[in-house]
Coordinates of C-alpha atoms and ligand atoms in Angstrom, one line a residue:
X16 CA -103.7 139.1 215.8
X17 CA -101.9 140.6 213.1
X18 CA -98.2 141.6 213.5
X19 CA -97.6 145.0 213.0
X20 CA -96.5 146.8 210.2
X21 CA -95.5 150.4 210.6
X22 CA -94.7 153.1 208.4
X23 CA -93.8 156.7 209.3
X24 CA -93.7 159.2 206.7
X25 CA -92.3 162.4 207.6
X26 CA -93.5 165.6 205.7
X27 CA -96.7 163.8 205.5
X28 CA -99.1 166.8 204.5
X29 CA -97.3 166.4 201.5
X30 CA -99.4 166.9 198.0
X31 CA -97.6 163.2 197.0
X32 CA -99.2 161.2 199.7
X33 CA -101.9 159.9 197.9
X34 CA -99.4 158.5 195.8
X35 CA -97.5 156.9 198.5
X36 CA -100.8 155.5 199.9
X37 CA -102.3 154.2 196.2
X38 CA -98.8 152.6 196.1
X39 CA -99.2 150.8 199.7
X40 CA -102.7 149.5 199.0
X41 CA -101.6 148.1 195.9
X42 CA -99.1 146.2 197.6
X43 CA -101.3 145.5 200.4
X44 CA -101.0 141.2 199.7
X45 CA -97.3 141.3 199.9
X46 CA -97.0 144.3 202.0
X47 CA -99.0 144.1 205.0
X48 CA -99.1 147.5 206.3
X49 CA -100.8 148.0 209.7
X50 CA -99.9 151.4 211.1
X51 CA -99.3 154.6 208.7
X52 CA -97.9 157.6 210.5
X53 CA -98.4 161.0 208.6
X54 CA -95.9 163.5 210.4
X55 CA -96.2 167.2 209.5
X56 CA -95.1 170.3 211.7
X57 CA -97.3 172.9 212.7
X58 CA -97.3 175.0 209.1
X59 CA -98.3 172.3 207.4
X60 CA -101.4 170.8 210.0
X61 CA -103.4 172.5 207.1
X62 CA -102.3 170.9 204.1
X63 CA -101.8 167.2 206.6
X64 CA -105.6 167.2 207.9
X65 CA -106.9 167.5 204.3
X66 CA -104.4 164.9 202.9
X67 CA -104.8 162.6 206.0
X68 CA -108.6 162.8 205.7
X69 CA -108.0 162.1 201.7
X70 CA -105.5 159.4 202.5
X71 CA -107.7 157.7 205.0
X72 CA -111.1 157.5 202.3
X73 CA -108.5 155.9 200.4
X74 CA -107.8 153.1 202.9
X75 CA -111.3 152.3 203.6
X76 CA -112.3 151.9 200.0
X77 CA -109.2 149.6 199.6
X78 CA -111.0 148.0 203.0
X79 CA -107.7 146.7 204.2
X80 CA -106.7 147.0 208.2
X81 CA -104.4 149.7 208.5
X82 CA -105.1 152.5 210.5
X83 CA -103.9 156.3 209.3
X84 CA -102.3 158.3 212.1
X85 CA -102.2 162.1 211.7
X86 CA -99.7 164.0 214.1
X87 CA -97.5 166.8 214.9
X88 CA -95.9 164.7 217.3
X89 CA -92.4 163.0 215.5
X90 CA -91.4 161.0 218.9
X91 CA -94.7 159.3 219.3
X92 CA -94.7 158.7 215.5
X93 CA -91.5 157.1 215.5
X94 CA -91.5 154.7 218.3
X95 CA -90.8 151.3 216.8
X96 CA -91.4 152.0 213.2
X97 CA -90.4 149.9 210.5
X98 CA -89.6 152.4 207.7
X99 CA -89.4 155.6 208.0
X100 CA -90.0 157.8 204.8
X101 CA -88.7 161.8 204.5
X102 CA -91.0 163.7 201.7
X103 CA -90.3 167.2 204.0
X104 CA -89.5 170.2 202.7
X105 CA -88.1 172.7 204.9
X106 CA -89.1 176.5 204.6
X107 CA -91.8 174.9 202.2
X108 CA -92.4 175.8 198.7
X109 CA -91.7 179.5 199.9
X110 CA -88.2 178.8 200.6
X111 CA -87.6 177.2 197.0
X112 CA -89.1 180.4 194.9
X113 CA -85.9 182.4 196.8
X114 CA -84.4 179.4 195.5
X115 CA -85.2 179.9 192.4
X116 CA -85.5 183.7 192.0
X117 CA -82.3 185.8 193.8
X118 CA -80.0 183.4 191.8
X119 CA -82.6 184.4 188.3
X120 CA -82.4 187.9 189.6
X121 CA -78.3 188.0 189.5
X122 CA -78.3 186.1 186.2
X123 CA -77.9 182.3 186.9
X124 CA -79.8 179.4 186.6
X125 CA -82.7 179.4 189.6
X126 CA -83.4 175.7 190.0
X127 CA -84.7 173.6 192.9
X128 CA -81.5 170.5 192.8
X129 CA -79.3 172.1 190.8
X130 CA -76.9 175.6 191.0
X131 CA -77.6 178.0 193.9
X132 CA -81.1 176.8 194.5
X133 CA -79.9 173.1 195.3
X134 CA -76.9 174.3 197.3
X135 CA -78.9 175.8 199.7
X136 CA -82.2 173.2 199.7
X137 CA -79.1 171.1 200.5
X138 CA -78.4 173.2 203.3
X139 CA -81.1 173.9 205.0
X140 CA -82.4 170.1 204.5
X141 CA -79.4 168.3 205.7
X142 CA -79.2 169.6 209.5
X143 CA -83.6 168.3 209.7
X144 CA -82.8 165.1 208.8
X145 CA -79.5 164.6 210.7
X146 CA -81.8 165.3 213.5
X147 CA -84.5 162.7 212.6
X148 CA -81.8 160.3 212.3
X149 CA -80.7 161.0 216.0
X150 CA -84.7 160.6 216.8
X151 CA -84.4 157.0 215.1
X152 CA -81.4 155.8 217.2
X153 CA -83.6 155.9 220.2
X154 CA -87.2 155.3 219.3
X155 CA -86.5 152.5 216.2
X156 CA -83.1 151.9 215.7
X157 CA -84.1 148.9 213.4
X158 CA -86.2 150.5 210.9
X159 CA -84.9 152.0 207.6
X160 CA -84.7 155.1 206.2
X161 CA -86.4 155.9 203.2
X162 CA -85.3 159.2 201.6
X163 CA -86.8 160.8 198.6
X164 CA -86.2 165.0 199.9
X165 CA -84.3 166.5 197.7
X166 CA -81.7 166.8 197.0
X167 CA -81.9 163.3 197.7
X168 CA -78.3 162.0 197.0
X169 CA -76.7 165.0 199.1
X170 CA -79.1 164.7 201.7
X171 CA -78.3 160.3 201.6
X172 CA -74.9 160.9 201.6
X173 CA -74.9 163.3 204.7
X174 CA -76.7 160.6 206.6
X175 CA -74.3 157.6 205.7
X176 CA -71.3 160.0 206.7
X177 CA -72.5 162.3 209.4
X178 CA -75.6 160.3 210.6
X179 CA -73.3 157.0 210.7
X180 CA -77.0 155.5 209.6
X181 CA -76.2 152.8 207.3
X182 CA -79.8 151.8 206.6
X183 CA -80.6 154.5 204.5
X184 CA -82.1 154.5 200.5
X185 CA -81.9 157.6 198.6
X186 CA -84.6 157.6 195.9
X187 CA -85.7 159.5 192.9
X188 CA -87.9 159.3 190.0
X189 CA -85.9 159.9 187.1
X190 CA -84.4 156.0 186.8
X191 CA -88.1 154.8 187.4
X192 CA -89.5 157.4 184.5
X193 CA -86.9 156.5 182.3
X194 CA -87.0 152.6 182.1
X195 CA -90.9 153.1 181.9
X196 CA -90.8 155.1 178.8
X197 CA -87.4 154.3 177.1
X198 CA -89.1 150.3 176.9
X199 CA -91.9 152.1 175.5
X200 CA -89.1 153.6 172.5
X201 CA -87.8 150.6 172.0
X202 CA -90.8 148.7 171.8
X203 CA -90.2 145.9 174.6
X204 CA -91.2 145.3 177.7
X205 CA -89.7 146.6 180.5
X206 CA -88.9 142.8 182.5
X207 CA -86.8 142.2 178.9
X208 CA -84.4 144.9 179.5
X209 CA -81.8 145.4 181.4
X210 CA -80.7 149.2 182.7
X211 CA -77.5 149.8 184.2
X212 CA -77.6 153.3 185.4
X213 CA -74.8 154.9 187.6
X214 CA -73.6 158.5 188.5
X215 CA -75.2 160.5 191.3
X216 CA -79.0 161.6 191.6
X217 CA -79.8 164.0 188.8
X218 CA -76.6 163.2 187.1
X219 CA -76.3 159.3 186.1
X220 CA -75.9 157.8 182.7
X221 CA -77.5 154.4 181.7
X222 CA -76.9 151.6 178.9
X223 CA -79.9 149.5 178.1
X224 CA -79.2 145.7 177.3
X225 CA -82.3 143.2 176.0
X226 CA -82.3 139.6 177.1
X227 CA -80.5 138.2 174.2
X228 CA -77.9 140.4 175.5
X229 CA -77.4 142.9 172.7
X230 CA -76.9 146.4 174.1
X231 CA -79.7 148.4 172.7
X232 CA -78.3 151.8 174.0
X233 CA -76.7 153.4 170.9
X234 CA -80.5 152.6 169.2
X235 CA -81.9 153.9 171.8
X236 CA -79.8 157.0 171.4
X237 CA -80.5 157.7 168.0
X238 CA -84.7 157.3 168.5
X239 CA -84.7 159.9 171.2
X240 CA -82.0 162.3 169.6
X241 CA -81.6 161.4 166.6
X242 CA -84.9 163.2 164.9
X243 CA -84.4 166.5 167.0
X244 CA -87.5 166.8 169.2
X245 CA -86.6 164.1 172.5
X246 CA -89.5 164.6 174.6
X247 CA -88.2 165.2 178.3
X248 CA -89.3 162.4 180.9
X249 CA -90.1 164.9 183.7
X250 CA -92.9 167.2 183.9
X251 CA -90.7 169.9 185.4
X252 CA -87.7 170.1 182.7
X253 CA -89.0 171.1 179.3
X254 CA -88.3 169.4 176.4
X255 CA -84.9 169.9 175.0
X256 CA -82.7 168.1 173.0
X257 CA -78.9 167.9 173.6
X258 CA -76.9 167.9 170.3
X259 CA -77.0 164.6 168.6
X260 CA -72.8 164.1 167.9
X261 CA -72.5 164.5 171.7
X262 CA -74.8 161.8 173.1
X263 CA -74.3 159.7 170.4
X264 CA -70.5 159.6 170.9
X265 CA -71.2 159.1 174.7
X266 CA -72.8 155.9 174.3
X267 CA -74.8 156.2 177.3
X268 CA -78.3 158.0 178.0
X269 CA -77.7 161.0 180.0
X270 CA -80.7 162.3 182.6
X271 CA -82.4 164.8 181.8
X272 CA -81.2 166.9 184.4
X273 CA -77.6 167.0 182.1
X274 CA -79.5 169.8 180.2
X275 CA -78.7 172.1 182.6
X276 CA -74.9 171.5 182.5
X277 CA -74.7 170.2 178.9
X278 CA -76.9 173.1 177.4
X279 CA -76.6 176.1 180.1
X280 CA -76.9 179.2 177.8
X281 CA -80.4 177.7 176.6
X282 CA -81.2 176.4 179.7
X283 CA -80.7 180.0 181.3
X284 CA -82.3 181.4 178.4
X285 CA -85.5 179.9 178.8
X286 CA -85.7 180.0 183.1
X287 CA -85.0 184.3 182.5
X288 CA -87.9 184.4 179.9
X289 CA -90.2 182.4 182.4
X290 CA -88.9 184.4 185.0
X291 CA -89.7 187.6 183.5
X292 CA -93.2 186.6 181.9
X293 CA -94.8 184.5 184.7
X294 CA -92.5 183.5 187.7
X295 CA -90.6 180.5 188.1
X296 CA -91.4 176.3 188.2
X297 CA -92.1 176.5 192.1
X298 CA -94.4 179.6 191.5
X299 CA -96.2 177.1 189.1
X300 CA -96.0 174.3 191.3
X301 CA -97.5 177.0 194.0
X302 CA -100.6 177.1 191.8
X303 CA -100.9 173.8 191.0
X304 CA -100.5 172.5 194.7
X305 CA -103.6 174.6 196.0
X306 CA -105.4 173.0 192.7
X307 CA -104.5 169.6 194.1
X308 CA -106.1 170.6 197.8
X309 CA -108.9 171.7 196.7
X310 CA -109.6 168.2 194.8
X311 CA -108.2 166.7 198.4
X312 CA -111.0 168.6 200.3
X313 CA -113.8 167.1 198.4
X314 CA -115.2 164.3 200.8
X315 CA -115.9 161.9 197.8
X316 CA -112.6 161.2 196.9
X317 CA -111.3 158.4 197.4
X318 CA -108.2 158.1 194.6
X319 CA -105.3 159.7 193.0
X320 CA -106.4 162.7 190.7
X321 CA -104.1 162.5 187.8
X322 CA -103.7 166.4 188.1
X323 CA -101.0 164.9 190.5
X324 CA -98.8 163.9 187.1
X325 CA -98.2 167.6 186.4
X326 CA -95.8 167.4 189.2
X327 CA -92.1 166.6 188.4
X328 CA -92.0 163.8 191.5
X329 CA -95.1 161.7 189.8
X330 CA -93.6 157.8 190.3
X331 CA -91.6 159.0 193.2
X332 CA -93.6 156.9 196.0
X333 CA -94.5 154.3 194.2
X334 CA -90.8 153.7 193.4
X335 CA -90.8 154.2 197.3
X336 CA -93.3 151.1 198.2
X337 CA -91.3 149.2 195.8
X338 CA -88.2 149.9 197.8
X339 CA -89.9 148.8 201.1
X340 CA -91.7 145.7 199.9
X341 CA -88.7 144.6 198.3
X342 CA -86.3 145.1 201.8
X343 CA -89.4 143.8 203.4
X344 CA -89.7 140.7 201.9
X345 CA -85.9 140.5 200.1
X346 CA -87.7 140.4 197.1
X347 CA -84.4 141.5 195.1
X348 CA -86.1 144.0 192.5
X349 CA -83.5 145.6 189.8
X350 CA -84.1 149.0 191.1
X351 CA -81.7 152.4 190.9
X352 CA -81.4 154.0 194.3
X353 CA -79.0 156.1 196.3
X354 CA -76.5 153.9 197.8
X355 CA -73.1 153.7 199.3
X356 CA -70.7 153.6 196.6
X357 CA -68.5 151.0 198.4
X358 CA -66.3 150.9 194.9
X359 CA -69.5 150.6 192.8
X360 CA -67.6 153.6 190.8
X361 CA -64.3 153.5 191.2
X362 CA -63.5 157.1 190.3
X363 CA -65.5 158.4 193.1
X364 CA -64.7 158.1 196.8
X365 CA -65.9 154.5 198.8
X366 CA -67.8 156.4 201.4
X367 CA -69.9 158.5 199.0
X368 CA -73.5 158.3 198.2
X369 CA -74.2 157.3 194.2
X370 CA -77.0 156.6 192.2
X371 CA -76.7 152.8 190.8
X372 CA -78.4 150.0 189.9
X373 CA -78.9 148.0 192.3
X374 CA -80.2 144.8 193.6
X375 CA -82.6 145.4 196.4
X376 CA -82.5 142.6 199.2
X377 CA -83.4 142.4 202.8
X378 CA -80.0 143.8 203.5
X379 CA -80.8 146.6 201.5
X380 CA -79.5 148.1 198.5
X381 CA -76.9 145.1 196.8
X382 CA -75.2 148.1 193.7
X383 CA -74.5 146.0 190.5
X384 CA -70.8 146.8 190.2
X385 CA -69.5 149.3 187.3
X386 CA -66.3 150.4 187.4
X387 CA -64.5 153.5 185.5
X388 CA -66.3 156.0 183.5
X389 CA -64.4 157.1 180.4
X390 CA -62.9 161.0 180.6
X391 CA -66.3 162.3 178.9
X392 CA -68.7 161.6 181.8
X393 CA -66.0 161.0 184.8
X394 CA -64.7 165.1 184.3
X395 CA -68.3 166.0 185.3
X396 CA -69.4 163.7 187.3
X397 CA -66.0 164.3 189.9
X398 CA -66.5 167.5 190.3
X399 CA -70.0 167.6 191.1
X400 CA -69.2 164.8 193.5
X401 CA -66.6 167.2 195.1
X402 CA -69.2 169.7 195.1
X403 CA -71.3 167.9 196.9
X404 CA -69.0 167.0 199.7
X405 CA -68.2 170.6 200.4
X406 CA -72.2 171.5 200.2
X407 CA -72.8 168.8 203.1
X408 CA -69.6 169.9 205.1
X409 CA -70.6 173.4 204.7
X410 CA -74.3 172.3 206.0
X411 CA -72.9 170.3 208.9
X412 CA -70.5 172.3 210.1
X413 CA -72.4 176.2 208.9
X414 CA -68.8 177.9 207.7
X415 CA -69.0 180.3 205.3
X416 CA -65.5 179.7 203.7
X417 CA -66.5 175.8 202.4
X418 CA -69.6 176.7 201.1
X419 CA -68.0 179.7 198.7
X420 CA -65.7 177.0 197.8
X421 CA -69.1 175.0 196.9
X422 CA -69.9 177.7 195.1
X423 CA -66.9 178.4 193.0
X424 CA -66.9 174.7 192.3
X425 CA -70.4 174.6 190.4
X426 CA -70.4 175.1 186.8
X427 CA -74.1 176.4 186.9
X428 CA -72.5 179.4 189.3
X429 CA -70.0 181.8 188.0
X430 CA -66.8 182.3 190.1
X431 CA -65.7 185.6 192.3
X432 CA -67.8 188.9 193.6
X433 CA -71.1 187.4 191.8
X434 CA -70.6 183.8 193.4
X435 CA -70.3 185.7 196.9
X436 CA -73.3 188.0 196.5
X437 CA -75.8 185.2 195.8
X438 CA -74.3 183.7 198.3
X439 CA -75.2 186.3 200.5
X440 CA -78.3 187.2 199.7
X441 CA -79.5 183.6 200.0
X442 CA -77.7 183.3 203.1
X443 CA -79.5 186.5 204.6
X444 CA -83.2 185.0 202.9
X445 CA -83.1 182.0 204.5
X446 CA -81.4 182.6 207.7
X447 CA -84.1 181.0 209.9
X448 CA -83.8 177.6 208.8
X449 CA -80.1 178.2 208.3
X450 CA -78.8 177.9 212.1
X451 CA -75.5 176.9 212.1
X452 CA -74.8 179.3 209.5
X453 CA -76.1 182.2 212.6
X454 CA -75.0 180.6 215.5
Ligands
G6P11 C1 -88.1 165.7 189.1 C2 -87.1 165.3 190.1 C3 -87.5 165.4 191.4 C4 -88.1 166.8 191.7 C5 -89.2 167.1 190.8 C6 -89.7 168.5 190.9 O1 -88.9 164.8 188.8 O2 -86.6 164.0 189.8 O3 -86.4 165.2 192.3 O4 -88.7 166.7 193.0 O5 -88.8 166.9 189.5 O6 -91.0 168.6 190.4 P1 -91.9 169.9 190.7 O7 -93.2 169.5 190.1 O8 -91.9 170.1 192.1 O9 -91.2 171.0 189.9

């Protein structure tokens, strides 16, 4: 008899699954998974029968013994899981065009992690997933949470400080994309190199080092900025390049999410013209999600269609079976995940979440320590931390006064009566999955 192997992913109707499933059978030797749980709630039985079906064809041609579970039912799901994984998204892709569009339609940058738009995914994320947490302390209070909703370091650091859940990863793609095709600039392969990223998710900075030990990053710099056209490692940002003096004088690689801090008249620029000519990214990503069912439908097949890559997430749950296989079997993979920063950084707080490189053991996440950033990056990067923690106060407790002060804070939001009417309106747009804000 085998021993079981169970894996419950919540938000499981999601259009990424096949990923996470392609990434499970081809980890199958060192990974072996028995039970997958696909949990969706009733919106999305839809879109989870057609994935589940796809997800199961997938299995069977693999022909490895795991079974495929679809359910509404998140209790019977999680009983004695080993990992738990959170792909939800609550309000679904119609709550992120208000994201995006009433913070466009007052002049600011409309964008799903960052600005208004991620405030209030933050919001209306964090309360779900304290909840599932709660679920885990009774039904599997060994197994480990694997995050990758966005905004996925908010959402991590809500659950190490309000869930008191310790065994919790935060993941994103970004770190993964970027050490895949910065190697490929620098012409080596990726086990030669060494990335050392920290920050927070969507706003970390990395050095490269090779194996001889030279650090590459400054080289690196000046291949990706230094001609003008740096191509952008995310389907969902366009390409844009930062101004050369500035990231060379950093000597780091920023993410590419910095555009939108680093460059936000341009940034805002091109989201109004989008806006006004054909809608906004999640009104694209609208289109290109029913694309992807329709290929899901089709009884014959049985793999990933690589129409999947025009989403921004592509590499997102392969990163997370590389997460699990390596706390499964303390495999210690080099990988940059969400963590506790436990004076990782040691201008941030000890009991915040940050994005690091880490070592990932049968512990969990082991961060590779990095000290004080320089004034250039630390100004930012504190303020958006203090950002944060009002965002997931303000989520947690619903009051109306910390989450203006959120607001005012973020430097993708201007201050005063405009801050307050977005606010608002958002507020008022989302108010059914916003119940501690309408209690
Ligand atoms: C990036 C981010 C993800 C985000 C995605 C959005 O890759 O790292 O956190 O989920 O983009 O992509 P989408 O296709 O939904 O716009």
């Amino acid at each position: 008899m085998k021993k079981k192997l169970k894996i419950v992913t919540i938000g499981g109707g999601s259009s990424y699954t096949p990923e996470l499933v392609e990434g499970f059978i081809k980890r199958y030797d060192e990974f072996p998974l028995t039970e997958l749980w696909l949990v969706d709630i009733e919106a999305g039985l839809e879109k989870l029968n057609i994935v589940g079906e796809m997800a199961k064809r997938m299995v069977k041609k693999a022909g490895i013994e795991c079974e495929v579970h679809l359910t509404l039912d998140r209790e019977e799901a999680l009983k004695d899981a080993d990992f738990v994984t959170t792909q939800l998204r609550v309000g679904l892709l119609d709550a992120r065009i208000l994201d995006e569009r009433i913070p466009l339609s007052h002049g600011l940058i409309g964008q799903e992690t960052n600005g208004a738009g991620g405030i209030f995914k933050a919001l209306r994320t964090i309360p779900v997933i304290l909840d599932i947490v709660e679920d885990m302390k009774r039904l599997c209070p060994d197994a480990w949470l694997i995050n990758f909703t966005n905004p996925a370091g908010m959402v991590t650091e809500a659950v190490l400080r309000y869930g008191n859940w310790n065994k919790v990863v935060g993941l994103c793609n970004i770190p993964v994309n970027a050490v895949v095709e910065e190697s490929k600039i620098l012409g080596e392969e990726t086990k030669n190199l060494f990335f050392h990223f920290a920050g927070i998710n969507h706003l970390h900075w990395h050095t490269v080092t090779d194996a001889a030990g030279n650090n590459r990053t400054d080289e690196l710099i000046e291949k990706m900025y230094g001609s003008g056209d740096a191509k952008s490692i995310v389907a969902n940002i366009k390409d844009n390049d930062l101004i050369f003096e500035q990231v060379e004088n950093l000597h780091m690689v920023p993410c590419p999410y910095h555009n939108y801090y680093y460059y936000t008249d341009k940034m805002l620029a091109e989201e109004l013209e989008d806006f006004k000519n054909h809608g906004t990214r999640a009104e694209r990503v609208k289109v290109i999600e029913k694309e992807l069912f329709e290929l899901y439908k089709d009884p014959k097949l049985d793999y990933k269609p690589k129409q999947l890559a025009e989403r921004g997430g592509a590499r997102y749950s392969d990163a997370a079976c590389e997460t699990i296989t390596s706390i499964y079997n303390d495999k210690h993979t080099i990988m940059t995940v969400s963590t506790k920063n436990n004076g990782t950084i040691t201008d941030l707080p000890e009991d915040s979440a940050v994005e690091v490189t880490c070592m990932l053991t049968g512990q969990g996440p082991i961060p590779y320590n990095f000290g004080k950033f320089e004034a250039k990056e630390r100004g930012l990067l504190q303020l958006m931390k203090a950002m944060e923690e009002l965002t997931i106060e303000a989520a947690v407790s619903g009051d109306r006064g910390t989450l203006l002060q959120a607001f005012t804070m973020n430097p993708l939001i201007t201050s005063g009566d405009v801050a307050k009417t977005v606010m608002e309106e958002l507020l008022e747009a989302h108010k059914e999955h916003l119940p501690n804000f309408f209690r």
